[in-house]
Amino acid sequence: MKFFIIIAFIAAISNTFFAVLVLLKDKKSLSNRLFGLFSLSFALWTFSYGIWLLQNNFEQALFWSRMLNLGAIFIPILILHWILSILELHQKKRKLLIIGYLITFIFVPFSFSPYFIKNIQPIFIFPYWPQAGFLYTIYIFVCYIGFFSYAFYQMIKVYKKSSNDAVKQKQIQYLFGGLFIGVIGGATNFPLMYGIPFMSPYGMFLIILHPIIFTYAILKYNLFNIKVIATELFSAILIVILFIKFLLSESLDQFILNSVIMAAFLGFSYLLIKSVLKEVKTREEMEELAKELEEANVRLKKLDEAKSEFITIASHQLRSPITAIKGYSSMMLEGSFGRVPVRAKKMLKRVLQSTNRLMFLIDDFLNLSQIERGKMQYNFEKTDLKEMISGIVDEFKTIAVKEKKDIEMSLKIAETENFIAMVDSNKIQQVFNNLIDNAIKYTEKGFVKINLYADNENGRIFFEVLDSGIGMGEETEARIFQKFTRAGEDIFQVHTEGLGLGLYVSKEIIKAHNGKIYAKSDGPGKGSTFSVELPRGDIKPPNTSPEQDYQKHDKRLEEFIKKI
Ligand code: ADP
């Protein structure tokens, strides 16, 4: 008996406490008001339950047993209303709710009549247990079973509909579980009301857990705050128990011991709640940050796409006038428009050289934007690399080498080997151009040697550019194939125009040909060797484009955000 009395009072106190807490938080919100109301009905029920069990007078016990059932009348409709408001169905189901309230109010005037509670009688360990009148049976079927079943039905329906909203589904799960435990707990009181003694109302114990409060906390204060509410509830229950123990102290010793325990627990609860609050705050901040990061990521992606698009358009627009400049200046140099004086010729060569560089730069930009958007197209065809390289070297010899005083440029092609390969000739030409152009750019004097040879057995072709230029350290070797990477500060003194894109684009092109590209140098000032290795046979472009890499990166970010 004592057990039931204590449980009832604890439930009454905690319900009142939560009703006040929730209403203080936001009394304008409908679901808060409904929660407050049903918590108060619950408190009325549990409070009267405790008092009724304390009675040893028939009249008083009958009065309080009727009072507790008055509280019980309101619980089903208020919970149904509350759940529908959380599921955002309360407007749609207004008529149904009105009917529900009307039915509920029909019971109220009869709650103190024998139609509702017939009598009280001793049963099980209880001296005065209420006996159900016929209206009470109707209440059980219509309100308790009917309203709660409807609430469960709506929860299942909304749960199924929210398959793409994991948070909502989780909330409904808690709501469902909480209500289920509460309904079963409450129902264990009924058998005794029909004189069936085999089931004792131990389900009352479930009520003290008040899982619905947790559910509410989850729904209203989001998932993290459940910890705070749970800690507060746990502490509150323990404090109430300790307080009751303190009041029941029988001797001075007990009194002192109980007060020390209670004081220590109060201090402990304070620290506990404080630390949980802090943790929740940190998590909320992290969640906020993750959200901002996600938004920034989306914005950046959009910006990146816009940038790539802009570069494509701008580069295409730039290409046509430059082609015209290049074409006309080379025709002038060749004498197509008459004889050109020697001094003008020298300047024309410079024009041609600069236009060439500009063209390379624009190509690099265009390629970069295509690579980044995963839109680089390859046109593989049988190409004689020997012929291609001879042409490129001739062009460089006529234009570039003459500019450099002390550079000797040589080309060595292994005689007997076969250099026919399946490549995108424009793109491979761009790679070779880039490597030779770099070798000239970064060499003040000495040589630029170009070698082409093949390994017929393994079907691989090797292209090499060796120079006696500025060379590079090991650390530089590892970095130069990254985009917008130029080695060291002093590179700007040697050559001011570069952007650090050529080698990145070359690497992407060679990757798409299933080939390899690498750089070697004995150190700064000791020249460099750039090598390209290409397979001769049919090439299937690799299946990871930078676009896919980007998406992979995005996935990783999403996973990270989900984790925190
Ligand atoms: P850019 O030449 O426009 O700077 P690249 O991507 O072609 O861009 O080259 C990247 C960097 O690699 C260069 O800035 C330079 O530091 C280094 N590099 C490339 N080729 C050579 C070379 N032949 N000798 C020394 N350093 C080189």
XYZ file of C-alpha atoms in Angstrom, residues 63-256:
194
model
C -15.242 10.856 -2.312
C -11.531 10.665 -3.262
C -11.989 7.608 -5.441
C -14.610 9.599 -7.379
C -12.297 12.608 -7.491
C -9.482 10.549 -8.972
C -11.773 9.242 -11.679
C -12.866 12.774 -12.464
C -9.215 13.451 -13.323
C -9.142 10.271 -15.382
C -12.110 11.393 -17.512
C -10.114 14.243 -19.077
C -6.904 12.394 -19.763
C -7.813 10.515 -23.007
C -9.273 13.475 -24.902
C -6.492 15.844 -23.818
C -3.805 13.361 -24.881
C -5.558 12.766 -28.209
C -5.792 16.517 -28.796
C -2.129 16.965 -27.823
C -0.936 14.207 -30.155
C -3.021 15.510 -33.059
C -1.564 18.983 -32.489
C 1.974 17.580 -32.608
C 1.139 15.667 -35.777
C -0.339 18.933 -37.080
C -3.707 17.294 -37.631
C -5.720 19.208 -34.995
C -7.229 21.598 -37.560
C -8.206 18.824 -39.936
C -9.734 16.745 -37.155
C -11.533 19.606 -35.449
C -15.017 18.104 -35.688
C -13.818 14.834 -34.263
C -12.155 16.639 -31.368
C -15.327 18.624 -30.635
C -17.319 15.371 -30.507
C -14.592 13.914 -28.256
C -14.837 16.838 -25.835
C -18.673 16.652 -25.849
C -18.568 12.954 -24.964
C -15.997 13.687 -22.239
C -18.132 16.408 -20.710
C -21.196 14.142 -20.649
C -19.347 12.014 -18.080
C -18.400 14.930 -15.830
C -21.806 15.565 -14.125
C -22.113 11.830 -13.469
C -18.638 11.439 -12.039
C -19.932 11.685 -8.482
C -22.950 9.501 -9.145
C -23.250 5.709 -8.751
C -23.635 5.457 -12.566
C -19.968 6.195 -12.881
C -18.489 4.834 -9.625
C -20.994 2.440 -8.076
C -19.371 1.839 -4.736
C -16.094 1.029 -3.011
C -15.188 -2.395 -1.654
C -12.182 -4.256 -0.262
C -10.185 -6.146 -2.841
C -6.600 -7.427 -3.042
C -4.632 -5.404 -0.456
C -6.915 -2.375 -0.754
C -9.735 -1.735 1.738
C -11.724 0.639 -0.516
C -11.391 -0.006 -4.259
C -13.953 1.756 -6.535
C -16.417 -0.352 -8.500
C -17.275 0.592 -12.081
C -20.793 1.784 -12.891
C -22.206 1.276 -16.417
C -21.060 4.763 -17.511
C -17.550 3.843 -16.484
C -17.600 0.865 -18.872
C -18.710 3.216 -21.647
C -15.874 5.574 -20.664
C -13.328 2.720 -20.933
C -14.533 1.667 -24.377
C -15.183 5.075 -25.911
C -12.566 7.300 -24.300
C -9.812 5.052 -23.061
C -9.781 2.431 -25.818
C -11.401 4.541 -28.574
C -9.464 7.793 -28.263
C -6.111 6.158 -27.565
C -6.501 3.695 -30.462
C -7.281 6.597 -32.751
C -4.179 8.430 -31.514
C -2.044 5.325 -32.212
C -3.624 4.940 -35.650
C -2.812 8.553 -36.603
C 0.756 8.183 -35.331
C 1.298 5.106 -37.502
C -0.178 6.912 -40.509
C 2.035 9.979 -40.125
C 5.057 7.767 -39.399
C 4.598 5.944 -42.698
C 4.178 9.212 -44.571
C 7.358 10.728 -43.105
C 9.759 8.161 -44.578
C 12.040 10.964 -45.757
C 12.083 12.761 -42.422
C 14.181 10.660 -40.043
C 13.878 13.119 -37.134
C 10.096 13.151 -37.284
C 9.983 9.367 -37.441
C 12.213 9.142 -34.392
C 9.976 11.573 -32.523
C 6.867 9.572 -33.388
C 8.608 6.414 -32.216
C 9.232 7.993 -28.807
C 5.724 9.394 -28.672
C 4.248 6.026 -29.535
C 6.407 4.156 -27.029
C 5.729 6.677 -24.275
C 1.986 6.641 -24.749
C 1.874 2.871 -25.040
C 3.612 2.422 -21.680
C 1.306 5.018 -20.077
C -1.883 3.442 -21.462
C -0.902 -0.068 -20.337
C 0.146 1.285 -16.923
C -3.172 3.094 -16.447
C -5.205 0.105 -17.639
C -3.855 -2.129 -14.858
C -6.253 -0.287 -12.518
C -9.363 -1.499 -14.363
C -9.631 -5.230 -13.505
C -10.002 -4.499 -9.773
C -12.885 -2.140 -10.617
C -14.792 -5.133 -11.961
C -13.913 -7.246 -8.962
C -11.269 -9.215 -10.838
C -8.477 -9.602 -8.287
C -5.947 -11.537 -10.377
C -4.258 -8.420 -11.654
C -2.883 -5.899 -9.215
C -2.392 -2.284 -10.298
C 1.387 -2.576 -10.384
C 1.257 -0.863 -13.756
C 1.030 2.294 -11.689
C 4.769 1.965 -11.430
C 4.997 2.598 -15.165
C 3.180 5.855 -14.713
C 5.861 7.251 -12.484
C 8.288 6.951 -15.368
C 6.024 9.283 -17.160
C 7.533 8.530 -20.508
C 5.227 10.988 -22.130
C 7.208 13.789 -20.559
C 10.300 12.462 -22.259
C 8.438 12.260 -25.501
C 7.298 15.789 -25.107
C 10.818 16.881 -24.330
C 12.046 15.251 -27.494
C 9.357 16.818 -29.592
C 9.479 20.225 -28.119
C 13.017 20.825 -27.049
C 14.637 18.675 -29.748
C 16.605 15.494 -29.291
C 19.486 16.808 -27.226
C 17.408 18.406 -24.518
C 15.985 15.043 -23.543
C 19.137 14.613 -21.484
C 18.441 17.759 -19.475
C 14.803 16.914 -18.879
C 15.684 13.339 -17.940
C 18.365 14.522 -15.516
C 16.018 17.080 -13.993
C 13.253 14.524 -13.650
C 15.566 11.933 -12.155
C 16.940 14.442 -9.659
C 13.463 15.728 -8.810
C 12.167 12.224 -8.090
C 15.162 11.403 -5.893
C 14.859 14.688 -4.023
C 11.163 14.027 -3.346
C 11.986 10.530 -2.067
C 14.780 11.895 0.117
C 12.486 14.629 1.370
C 9.797 12.110 2.345
C 12.490 10.060 4.118
C 13.658 13.204 5.851
C 10.118 13.982 7.060
C 9.681 10.436 8.282
C 12.914 10.527 10.336
C 12.240 8.797 13.621
C 15.288 9.795 15.693
C 17.731 12.680 15.831
C 20.465 10.478 14.329
C 18.249 9.622 11.386
C 17.219 13.233 11.057
C 20.852 14.392 10.824
